């Protein structure tokens, strides 16, 4: 009896200890530290060196079982913890080889949006993201169903998703950080997102990925717009939007020390907007529902050389004025004004991606119409340091 | 009726004579599997012979290659950090992963808890055993076993091919060992820590590496150390994989007069290298000629 007890305890001990010592989830810690200065005619504290408080992101990610992975991304910014991402991906075992992703995560509208900002080669988020998705990009809660398409000679996949829609509302809710307000904005109307992506091998050293993106849904209930002092014109109960997008990424990598990346993307915004439309000649305090079409996009080129350095330039155009407060006539609802940006950067990667220094400059210029006060152009210079603790990761395309 | 019968026969034959779909992570494994599986395997590799298998980009085109695979052969020991992501992306539920390091006598297995200051690309021991021909014999047995268990009907065919290849390899090993006698115990510096199995087998005396730690780029202070080492011991040769940047070794060579030898460590890693034998011939001949 004692013998069996001993065997049993050894076995039990083994079963307990073995998985714990061998099966640890991947834990990574990303620290970011920004030092910035802003230049421009109207800039407050012009030329003053601003030391932003460091930001921290903690990633935990691993297989939950042979079929699914779990990912958590917790951020610490300005003294506040936030759940940036928390999702489960079922990667295999489903009929038709579907993969399902459920939870809160960066939505697949364009390749760049799915990549964490610290992994971009440049510093400043594309301007159109800020106009159409909010300052944190298209990050939402929902389900995504991914299908691999039966194309034999090249890889292609189709993603269809249904999401809560917070990111869409954040660009027009007066206080985007107030989650109750954001929650009420669209009522219970979800939004839909689709992405069709194809990957082509051009040569041993060059590849290109092309994506077509679409998102559709209700961006607001019209009662949101009934404000004191305004009369509602011809608004429906719900205001719809459609985002159509195209994006591509080309990479030429002749060896492991050199890479030329050209990436770009754009978004066409068609939506029911409310505005003070004076073209009818009627009193200007009547809000009318109207369809507007606006656009935003970016294009950048990054050249990485000698494994440790990179230089690049980026051009941005978007309708709407960067820095405007969200409202029913600004940002994604603005078809009158636009912003252009040009930026350049130099990166230094001493050892892989464990430590990154990046110096960048961005110049924004604004074009305003309809008697709006002209906004002066502004320039920002940023020195960014990123460190990454954790296991070595595979390099994505 | 005859037509239907033909169709059934064709279907049946395609079932019985279906080839094994194989993906290998490197070209060396490709060459070995090809020599055992011959016409009974459909085979592709992921990492080209002139690419560093430590750092392969996760390309969707690789997922497509893995999509229909029955078997994927890998070096293991953490070399292919990119493989799980590729297999997930392929959505292939039936794929079997064959880790060829299973029976290898592992060298340089870390004894203490690793931290990244040691470099983190050899976390489970040195994965470059495929540069030692006697380790390749262990790999060949694993490959044979995997192919047979995938298609037991062709066991005889695979075994015959295996025996033929091992016989040739054995005679090549004698040949290489004879040649390498001139290099025995001679001090040598390598670029990356991928030559421990090779040096153990051929009694080479590794004195140092141009990389301060596996995967960590050469630094000026480490270069200075290597220069002192080369001068002090009268080292004649720095050997490096041809896909690494040779600027640091060349700098060392300029100051010390040491010879920098760039060798292919993959099939088709250099013009004229079409097999494992070609590759090892090149490495052995050039080391012995220059040491
Ligand atoms: Zn290595």
XYZ file of C-alpha atoms and ligand atoms in Angstrom:
689
model
C 0.000 0.000 0.000
C 2.790 2.341 0.967
C 4.544 1.458 -2.284
C 1.524 2.444 -4.341
C 1.104 5.604 -2.373
C 4.679 6.551 -3.116
C 4.262 5.805 -6.824
C 1.053 7.757 -6.845
C 2.586 10.753 -5.123
C 5.551 10.741 -7.486
C 3.234 10.570 -10.482
C 1.006 13.255 -9.053
C 4.008 15.454 -8.351
C 5.299 14.892 -11.869
C 1.959 15.755 -13.458
C 1.725 18.878 -11.306
C 5.224 20.133 -11.809
C 5.970 19.169 -15.374
C 3.347 21.327 -17.083
C 4.066 24.267 -14.844
C 7.744 24.277 -15.633
C 7.382 23.699 -19.359
C 4.162 25.378 -20.314
C 4.530 29.022 -19.528
C 2.595 31.542 -21.590
C 4.579 34.030 -23.646
C 4.816 37.212 -21.655
C 6.165 40.381 -23.213
C 6.514 43.823 -21.816
C 6.754 46.815 -24.116
C 7.854 50.131 -22.677
C 7.564 53.338 -24.666
C 8.980 56.711 -23.811
C 8.311 59.827 -25.889
C 10.000 63.186 -25.774
C 8.373 65.775 -27.997
C 8.352 69.366 -29.024
C 5.774 71.255 -31.079
C 6.451 74.162 -33.399
C 3.947 76.425 -35.199
C 2.441 79.891 -35.097
C -0.473 78.993 -32.831
C 1.189 76.316 -30.761
C 1.043 76.849 -27.004
C 4.423 76.302 -25.333
C 6.120 76.480 -28.705
C 9.465 74.691 -28.727
C 9.095 73.473 -25.174
C 10.496 70.019 -24.565
C 7.675 67.783 -23.371
C 8.574 64.616 -21.515
C 5.544 62.373 -21.802
C 5.117 59.867 -19.041
C 6.283 56.420 -20.122
C 3.717 53.984 -21.430
C 3.693 50.312 -20.761
C 2.061 47.381 -22.485
C 1.934 43.879 -21.110
C 1.207 41.081 -23.558
C 0.318 37.583 -22.476
C -0.374 35.164 -25.249
C -0.319 31.427 -25.762
C -2.230 28.346 -26.772
C -5.109 27.530 -24.438
C -5.333 24.053 -25.954
C -4.458 22.600 -29.365
C -7.356 24.482 -30.953
C -7.308 27.945 -29.456
C -5.056 30.785 -28.396
C -5.702 33.442 -25.809
C -4.251 36.955 -25.872
C -4.292 39.734 -23.321
C -2.817 43.176 -23.823
C -2.938 45.473 -20.825
C -1.737 49.036 -21.119
C -0.654 51.516 -18.522
C -0.890 55.080 -19.728
C -1.032 58.318 -17.741
C -1.519 56.388 -14.525
C -4.471 54.368 -15.827
C -4.600 50.658 -16.589
C -6.617 49.678 -19.637
C -7.451 46.476 -21.428
C -6.280 47.181 -24.966
C -6.990 43.707 -26.202
C -8.466 40.563 -24.735
C -9.463 37.842 -27.122
C -9.604 34.182 -27.940
C -8.771 32.825 -31.391
C -9.956 29.403 -32.411
C -7.290 28.536 -34.940
C -8.202 25.006 -35.966
C -10.774 22.273 -35.691
C -13.739 24.174 -37.117
C -15.593 23.200 -40.295
C -14.392 24.828 -43.534
C -11.156 25.685 -41.716
C -12.797 28.790 -40.303
C -10.882 30.700 -37.673
C -12.865 32.669 -35.114
C -11.609 35.571 -33.092
C -13.769 36.822 -30.240
C -13.220 39.573 -27.721
C -11.699 43.029 -27.895
C -8.951 43.615 -30.425
C -7.559 45.633 -33.303
C -9.999 45.164 -36.155
C -8.846 43.992 -39.576
C -9.689 47.100 -41.519
C -6.402 47.516 -43.353
C -3.219 45.657 -42.496
C -1.694 48.532 -40.577
C -4.578 48.818 -38.123
C -3.955 45.264 -36.900
C -0.346 46.008 -36.078
C 0.405 47.569 -32.700
C 1.611 51.144 -32.971
C 4.960 50.312 -31.356
C 5.700 47.906 -34.199
C 5.211 50.483 -36.962
C 8.398 51.803 -38.528
C 7.117 55.393 -38.128
C 5.981 57.421 -35.130
C 2.710 59.169 -35.951
C -0.520 57.267 -36.518
C -1.908 57.807 -40.022
C -4.145 60.862 -39.961
C -7.161 59.099 -41.457
C -7.156 56.597 -38.574
C -7.577 59.505 -36.197
C -10.436 60.945 -38.256
C -12.401 57.747 -38.921
C -11.454 55.416 -36.024
C -10.337 57.726 -33.219
C -6.935 58.287 -31.670
C -6.396 54.622 -30.743
C -7.258 53.203 -34.158
C -10.035 50.744 -34.963
C -10.158 48.749 -31.729
C -13.498 47.125 -31.012
C -15.398 44.315 -29.339
C -16.870 41.559 -31.451
C -16.505 38.417 -33.500
C -14.485 37.795 -36.607
C -14.835 34.796 -38.922
C -11.906 34.137 -41.179
C -12.084 31.933 -44.268
C -9.153 30.789 -46.337
C -10.068 30.934 -50.016
C -9.353 28.042 -52.390
C -6.917 29.979 -54.548
C -4.129 27.517 -55.309
C -1.357 29.700 -56.671
C -1.536 32.493 -54.105
C -2.777 32.935 -50.554
C -6.050 34.732 -50.004
C -8.497 34.961 -47.158
C -11.813 36.558 -46.388
C -12.713 37.968 -42.986
C -16.221 38.855 -41.918
C -16.885 40.410 -38.558
C -19.575 41.881 -36.403
C -18.580 44.485 -33.824
C -20.003 46.763 -31.194
C -18.913 49.881 -33.070
C -17.262 51.946 -30.356
C -14.401 53.066 -32.579
C -16.826 54.423 -35.170
C -18.729 56.497 -32.614
C -15.659 57.815 -30.874
C -15.041 60.174 -33.754
C -18.316 62.030 -33.137
C -19.235 61.537 -29.471
C -18.436 64.740 -27.610
C -16.544 62.844 -24.919
C -15.017 59.727 -26.507
C -13.547 58.600 -23.180
C -16.978 58.430 -21.583
C -17.976 54.855 -22.299
C -21.650 55.362 -21.304
C -21.943 58.125 -23.835
C -20.221 56.018 -26.488
C -22.478 53.070 -25.612
C -25.645 55.081 -26.047
C -24.601 56.698 -29.244
C -25.620 53.958 -31.656
C -28.045 52.168 -29.373
C -27.786 48.436 -29.877
C -26.862 48.622 -33.544
C -23.767 46.578 -34.327
C -21.443 47.294 -37.217
C -20.037 44.949 -39.848
C -16.493 44.681 -41.125
C -15.113 42.666 -44.016
C -11.655 42.207 -45.429
C -10.467 40.341 -48.489
C -6.722 39.933 -48.615
C -4.393 38.365 -51.174
C -0.684 37.739 -50.915
C 1.497 37.474 -54.010
C 5.085 36.318 -54.262
C 6.793 38.473 -56.868
C 10.242 36.911 -56.582
C 12.464 35.171 -54.019
C 12.968 38.549 -52.426
C 9.777 40.518 -53.007
C 6.195 40.061 -51.896
C 3.057 42.122 -51.964
C -0.147 41.895 -49.977
C -3.274 43.638 -51.166
C -6.422 44.102 -49.124
C -9.945 45.274 -49.794
C -11.827 46.451 -46.720
C -15.372 47.427 -45.979
C -17.329 48.428 -42.938
C -21.001 49.211 -42.716
C -23.429 50.098 -39.995
C -25.173 52.720 -37.977
C -22.888 55.435 -36.741
C -25.517 57.256 -34.705
C -29.129 57.412 -33.694
C -30.585 60.657 -34.948
C -31.976 61.615 -31.552
C -28.423 62.273 -30.528
C -28.613 65.359 -32.669
C -31.692 66.929 -31.186
C -30.023 69.588 -29.185
C -31.561 72.672 -27.662
C -31.591 75.497 -30.141
C -31.699 73.231 -33.161
C -34.561 71.834 -35.120
C -34.094 68.536 -36.762
C -34.602 68.508 -40.471
C -35.132 65.367 -42.461
C -33.168 62.917 -40.340
C -34.024 59.211 -40.289
C -34.006 57.272 -37.083
C -30.572 55.990 -37.720
C -27.639 57.431 -39.571
C -25.615 54.941 -41.578
C -22.060 54.890 -42.779
C -20.068 52.874 -45.247
C -16.273 52.739 -45.213
C -14.585 51.241 -48.244
C -10.857 50.729 -48.091
C -7.929 49.558 -50.136
C -4.479 48.851 -48.770
C -1.246 47.229 -49.830
C 2.155 46.354 -48.470
C 5.163 45.670 -50.636
C 8.432 44.440 -49.209
C 11.707 43.825 -50.976
C 14.190 41.985 -48.768
C 17.331 40.998 -50.703
C 19.009 39.727 -47.525
C 18.407 39.699 -43.804
C 20.105 43.059 -43.314
C 18.177 45.127 -45.838
C 14.495 45.706 -46.494
C 12.556 48.194 -48.532
C 8.929 48.526 -47.500
C 6.291 50.519 -49.305
C 2.891 50.494 -47.683
C -0.216 52.502 -48.237
C -3.907 52.542 -47.720
C -6.977 54.646 -48.020
C -10.558 54.866 -46.889
C -13.621 56.215 -48.639
C -16.277 57.379 -46.218
C -19.874 57.566 -47.363
C -22.284 58.509 -44.606
C -25.446 60.195 -43.493
C -24.283 63.364 -41.885
C -26.110 66.198 -40.302
C -25.014 69.665 -41.048
C -26.061 73.230 -41.248
C -26.623 73.404 -44.958
C -27.099 76.927 -46.140
C -27.313 76.100 -49.827
C -31.121 75.997 -49.600
C -31.121 79.605 -48.540
C -33.116 78.802 -45.455
C -32.124 79.925 -41.998
C -28.847 78.325 -41.097
C -29.985 76.841 -37.809
C -31.796 73.947 -39.418
C -29.986 70.655 -39.343
C -30.467 68.537 -42.416
C -29.532 64.995 -43.080
C -27.273 64.754 -46.015
C -25.009 62.162 -47.627
C -21.366 63.070 -47.640
C -18.343 61.420 -49.227
C -14.935 61.982 -47.730
C -11.548 60.369 -48.058
C -8.314 59.716 -46.207
C -5.140 57.789 -46.894
C -1.420 57.398 -46.352
C 1.626 56.156 -48.183
C 5.033 55.495 -46.685
C 8.413 54.163 -47.672
C 10.824 52.694 -45.157
C 14.325 51.554 -45.948
C 16.010 49.359 -43.342
C 19.737 48.847 -43.795
C 22.612 47.113 -42.018
C 20.006 45.437 -39.803
C 20.272 48.236 -37.252
C 19.057 51.353 -39.068
C 16.037 52.596 -40.929
C 14.946 55.798 -42.658
C 11.579 56.621 -44.081
C 9.037 59.158 -45.266
C 5.260 59.193 -45.094
C 2.577 61.282 -46.724
C -0.914 61.611 -45.258
C -4.085 63.179 -46.557
C -7.425 63.197 -44.877
C -10.671 65.105 -44.932
C -11.393 66.619 -41.544
C -9.113 68.608 -39.297
C -6.755 66.744 -36.978
C -7.171 68.001 -33.440
C -10.831 68.967 -33.810
C -13.174 67.869 -31.071
C -15.531 65.053 -32.061
C -18.960 66.301 -33.079
C -21.672 65.860 -35.706
C -19.916 68.198 -38.102
C -16.231 67.537 -37.435
C -13.739 64.739 -38.088
C -15.550 61.875 -39.860
C -18.533 64.151 -40.550
C -16.456 66.922 -42.064
C -16.474 67.225 -45.842
C -15.379 70.842 -45.915
C -11.849 70.889 -44.537
C -8.814 68.709 -44.836
C -5.434 67.971 -43.309
C -2.193 66.972 -44.967
C 0.830 65.569 -43.232
C 4.359 64.816 -44.230
C 6.729 63.021 -41.919
C 10.190 61.554 -41.891
C 12.075 59.363 -39.438
C 15.329 57.728 -38.569
C 15.372 54.514 -36.549
C 18.138 52.732 -34.699
C 17.727 49.099 -33.633
C 20.863 48.063 -31.702
C 19.784 44.448 -31.188
C 16.820 43.165 -33.139
C 13.616 44.672 -31.771
C 14.590 44.547 -28.115
C 15.499 48.216 -28.113
C 14.471 50.879 -30.599
C 15.318 54.557 -30.850
C 13.364 56.598 -33.340
C 13.639 60.266 -34.193
C 10.845 61.666 -36.298
C 9.382 64.900 -37.551
C 5.827 65.494 -38.740
C 4.491 68.601 -40.446
C 0.725 69.106 -40.590
C -1.018 71.671 -42.766
C -4.713 72.428 -42.724
C -7.051 73.634 -45.442
C -10.216 75.221 -44.149
C -13.359 76.410 -45.923
C -16.664 78.087 -45.217
C -15.424 80.927 -43.109
C -13.906 78.697 -40.491
C -10.994 80.267 -38.674
C -7.850 79.289 -40.477
C -5.737 76.763 -38.620
C -2.009 77.369 -38.810
C 0.257 74.520 -39.765
C 2.265 72.807 -37.044
C 5.349 70.678 -36.759
C 6.213 68.107 -34.139
C 9.560 66.529 -33.435
C 9.539 63.299 -31.449
C 12.223 61.109 -29.983
C 10.790 57.734 -29.136
C 12.415 54.918 -27.241
C 10.849 51.479 -27.176
C 12.082 48.472 -25.287
C 10.727 44.982 -25.451
C 11.191 42.329 -22.802
C 10.194 38.788 -23.522
C 10.795 35.854 -25.823
C 12.065 36.378 -29.318
C 9.196 36.642 -31.746
C 8.782 35.620 -35.347
C 9.023 38.420 -37.867
C 5.707 39.120 -39.569
C 5.444 40.281 -43.177
C -20.243 1.075 -67.517
C -16.702 0.793 -68.761
C -16.289 4.523 -68.201
C -17.447 4.281 -64.603
C -15.119 1.385 -64.018
C -12.216 3.407 -65.364
C -13.104 6.323 -63.114
C -13.294 4.033 -60.096
C -9.967 2.488 -61.011
C -8.354 5.897 -61.406
C -9.786 7.020 -58.074
C -8.623 3.838 -56.401
C -5.163 4.083 -57.842
C -4.847 7.702 -56.766
C -5.806 6.598 -53.287
C -3.409 3.698 -53.126
C -0.540 5.456 -54.785
C -1.020 8.865 -53.214
C 2.306 10.460 -52.504
C 3.158 11.845 -49.085
C 3.020 15.631 -49.035
C 6.059 16.873 -47.171
C 7.220 20.329 -46.130
C 10.688 20.775 -44.692
C 11.813 23.893 -42.869
C 15.311 23.862 -44.405
C 16.885 22.770 -47.673
C 19.212 20.321 -45.893
C 16.242 18.392 -44.521
C 14.674 18.681 -47.970
C 17.697 16.946 -49.495
C 17.642 14.144 -46.910
C 13.894 13.483 -47.199
C 14.088 13.613 -50.987
C 16.785 10.941 -50.967
C 14.669 8.555 -48.910
C 11.225 9.415 -50.237
C 12.317 9.902 -53.856
C 9.301 9.703 -56.190
C 6.876 8.807 -53.411
C 6.932 12.240 -51.798
C 5.770 15.650 -52.971
C 8.193 17.890 -51.200
C 8.819 21.612 -50.715
C 10.991 23.578 -48.308
C 10.393 26.922 -46.589
C 13.757 28.518 -45.788
C 16.041 28.898 -48.804
C 19.658 27.749 -48.651
C 20.908 31.325 -48.569
C 18.608 32.407 -45.739
C 19.184 32.317 -41.997
C 16.683 29.792 -40.616
C 16.684 31.640 -37.286
C 14.882 34.601 -38.812
C 12.400 33.587 -41.462
C 9.614 36.038 -42.137
C 6.092 34.728 -41.549
C 4.797 34.859 -45.123
C 1.288 33.733 -46.091
C 2.833 31.942 -49.079
C 4.473 29.536 -46.609
C 1.075 28.898 -45.019
C -0.171 27.869 -48.421
C 2.712 25.377 -48.732
C 1.797 23.879 -45.350
C -1.895 23.742 -46.106
C -1.864 20.381 -47.884
C 1.118 18.850 -46.052
C 0.935 15.480 -44.290
C 4.299 15.919 -42.612
C 6.466 18.866 -41.704
C 10.077 18.114 -40.772
C 11.920 20.602 -38.602
C 15.335 21.055 -36.995
C 13.709 21.854 -33.642
C 15.460 23.175 -30.523
C 13.779 26.537 -31.057
C 15.404 27.209 -34.431
C 12.076 27.625 -36.208
C 10.337 30.114 -33.922
C 8.224 31.091 -36.901
C 6.760 27.628 -37.565
C 3.815 27.539 -35.096
C 2.421 30.754 -36.567
C 2.747 29.353 -40.081
C 1.023 26.102 -39.130
C -1.800 28.016 -37.429
C -2.141 30.157 -40.532
C -2.246 27.106 -42.797
C -5.325 25.815 -40.913
C -4.070 22.319 -41.543
C -5.437 20.159 -38.728
C -3.921 16.894 -39.891
C -0.317 17.948 -40.268
C 2.255 15.975 -38.255
C 5.299 17.799 -36.965
C 8.487 15.722 -36.972
C 11.170 17.166 -34.735
C 14.483 15.776 -35.971
C 16.370 16.835 -32.837
C 14.585 14.230 -30.747
C 17.399 11.664 -30.682
C 20.308 14.083 -31.098
C 22.873 14.310 -28.280
C 22.274 17.995 -27.644
C 25.213 20.286 -27.024
C 25.338 23.649 -25.263
C 22.044 23.089 -23.479
C 21.694 26.016 -21.050
C 22.032 24.837 -17.481
C 20.750 27.978 -15.837
C 17.694 30.081 -16.407
C 18.182 32.024 -19.606
C 17.950 35.727 -19.782
C 18.189 37.718 -22.964
C 21.662 39.024 -22.144
C 22.890 35.588 -23.242
C 21.173 36.030 -26.576
C 17.961 34.129 -26.893
C 18.079 32.239 -30.153
C 19.573 28.969 -28.840
C 17.250 28.525 -25.868
C 17.134 24.706 -25.770
C 20.687 23.930 -26.797
C 22.549 24.366 -30.050
C 20.278 23.547 -33.004
C 22.969 23.388 -35.718
C 23.582 19.623 -35.473
C 22.846 19.162 -39.181
C 26.380 20.388 -39.976
C 27.788 17.192 -38.459
C 27.430 14.156 -40.775
C 27.111 11.642 -37.940
C 24.157 13.622 -36.563
C 22.689 13.576 -40.066
C 22.610 9.782 -39.802
C 20.368 10.149 -36.752
C 18.181 12.550 -38.725
C 17.924 10.022 -41.547
C 16.601 7.319 -39.205
C 13.957 9.719 -37.903
C 12.967 10.612 -41.447
C 12.743 6.949 -42.433
C 10.557 6.172 -39.408
C 8.245 9.083 -40.143
C 7.821 8.188 -43.805
C 7.169 4.535 -43.009
C 4.581 5.296 -40.359
C 2.876 7.657 -42.805
C 2.804 5.043 -45.564
C 3.712 1.551 -44.258
C 3.072 -0.014 -47.687
C 6.186 1.667 -49.003
C 8.412 0.643 -46.128
C 10.629 -1.491 -48.354
C 11.062 1.251 -50.908
C 11.977 3.846 -48.269
C 14.297 1.458 -46.442
C 16.140 0.580 -49.644
C 16.659 4.263 -50.463
C 17.713 4.948 -46.896
C 20.294 2.171 -46.888
C 21.714 3.317 -50.190
C 22.019 6.888 -48.973
C 23.559 5.955 -45.620
C 26.119 3.801 -47.412
C 27.150 6.720 -49.558
C 27.168 9.044 -46.542
C 29.390 6.620 -44.615
C 31.956 6.592 -47.360
C 31.780 10.383 -47.597
C 32.324 10.622 -43.824
C 35.541 8.617 -44.140
C 36.623 10.883 -46.966
C 35.811 14.092 -45.017
C 37.488 12.792 -41.856
C 40.646 11.998 -43.792
C 40.738 15.431 -45.345
C 39.993 17.170 -42.057
C 43.000 15.513 -40.377
C 45.109 18.445 -41.590
C 42.825 20.785 -39.660
C 42.730 18.719 -36.483
C 43.153 20.740 -33.258
C 43.905 23.883 -35.260
C 42.391 27.003 -33.710
C 39.577 28.639 -35.630
C 37.060 31.433 -35.134
C 33.495 31.122 -36.380
C 30.975 33.898 -36.954
C 27.867 32.334 -35.407
C 27.761 29.541 -32.825
C 26.587 26.986 -35.340
C 29.727 24.844 -35.595
C 29.954 23.028 -32.287
C 28.675 19.676 -33.630
C 30.843 19.995 -36.737
C 33.938 20.854 -34.706
C 33.341 18.058 -32.236
C 33.078 15.558 -35.047
C 36.169 16.783 -36.895
C 38.269 17.794 -33.845
C 38.455 21.449 -34.734
C 39.477 23.796 -31.973
C 36.876 26.601 -31.699
C 38.485 29.606 -30.063
C 35.716 32.140 -30.379
C 32.856 33.706 -32.301
C 32.540 37.031 -34.104
C 29.041 37.374 -32.656
C 29.302 38.148 -28.932
C 26.289 35.896 -28.284
C 24.218 33.871 -30.754
C 22.158 36.330 -32.796
C 23.714 39.450 -31.249
C 25.449 41.677 -33.839
C 29.228 42.123 -33.441
C 30.108 45.128 -31.292
C 33.333 47.203 -31.490
C 34.493 45.977 -28.076
C 33.857 42.364 -28.974
C 35.664 42.870 -32.316
C 38.673 44.207 -30.416
C 38.611 41.096 -28.253
C 38.454 38.859 -31.320
C 41.373 40.749 -32.888
C 43.499 40.194 -29.764
C 42.521 36.527 -29.770
C 43.391 36.040 -33.451
C 46.766 37.735 -32.973
C 47.644 35.901 -29.770
C 46.829 32.412 -31.036
C 47.910 32.979 -34.626
C 44.467 32.000 -35.888
C 44.417 31.665 -39.676
C 40.721 31.347 -40.418
C 37.316 32.835 -39.685
C 34.500 30.668 -41.046
C 31.047 32.122 -41.564
C 27.707 31.267 -43.134
C 27.427 33.125 -46.408
C 24.174 34.832 -45.447
C 25.753 36.819 -42.635
C 27.164 40.306 -43.089
C 30.930 40.033 -43.495
C 31.851 43.599 -42.531
C 32.961 42.745 -38.972
C 35.029 39.680 -40.031
C 36.575 41.700 -42.862
C 37.551 44.420 -40.402
C 39.235 41.796 -38.231
C 40.918 40.362 -41.323
C 42.300 43.736 -42.383
C 44.033 44.190 -39.054
C 45.209 40.638 -38.440
C 45.540 39.106 -41.890
C 43.198 36.251 -40.943
C 41.332 34.710 -43.878
C 37.525 35.037 -43.969
C 35.849 31.990 -45.464
C 32.182 32.258 -46.415
C 30.507 28.903 -46.808
C 27.027 27.807 -47.822
C 25.079 26.053 -45.064
C 22.075 25.128 -47.141
C 21.395 23.408 -50.435
C 21.425 25.954 -53.276
C 23.002 28.330 -50.782
C 25.653 28.953 -53.405
C 25.993 28.191 -57.088
C 26.906 24.537 -57.614
C 25.745 23.368 -54.182
C 22.977 20.943 -55.103
C 23.131 18.413 -52.289
C 24.292 17.879 -48.725
C 27.358 16.154 -50.138
C 28.179 19.174 -52.322
C 27.789 21.448 -49.336
C 29.993 19.407 -47.013
C 32.583 18.925 -49.766
C 32.737 22.690 -50.167
C 33.039 23.306 -46.427
C 35.653 20.584 -45.850
C 37.756 21.430 -48.920
C 37.808 25.134 -48.163
C 38.545 24.802 -44.468
C 41.401 22.366 -45.085
C 42.808 24.534 -47.860
C 42.883 27.643 -45.713
C 43.542 26.643 -42.132
Zn 22.098 29.590 -34.345
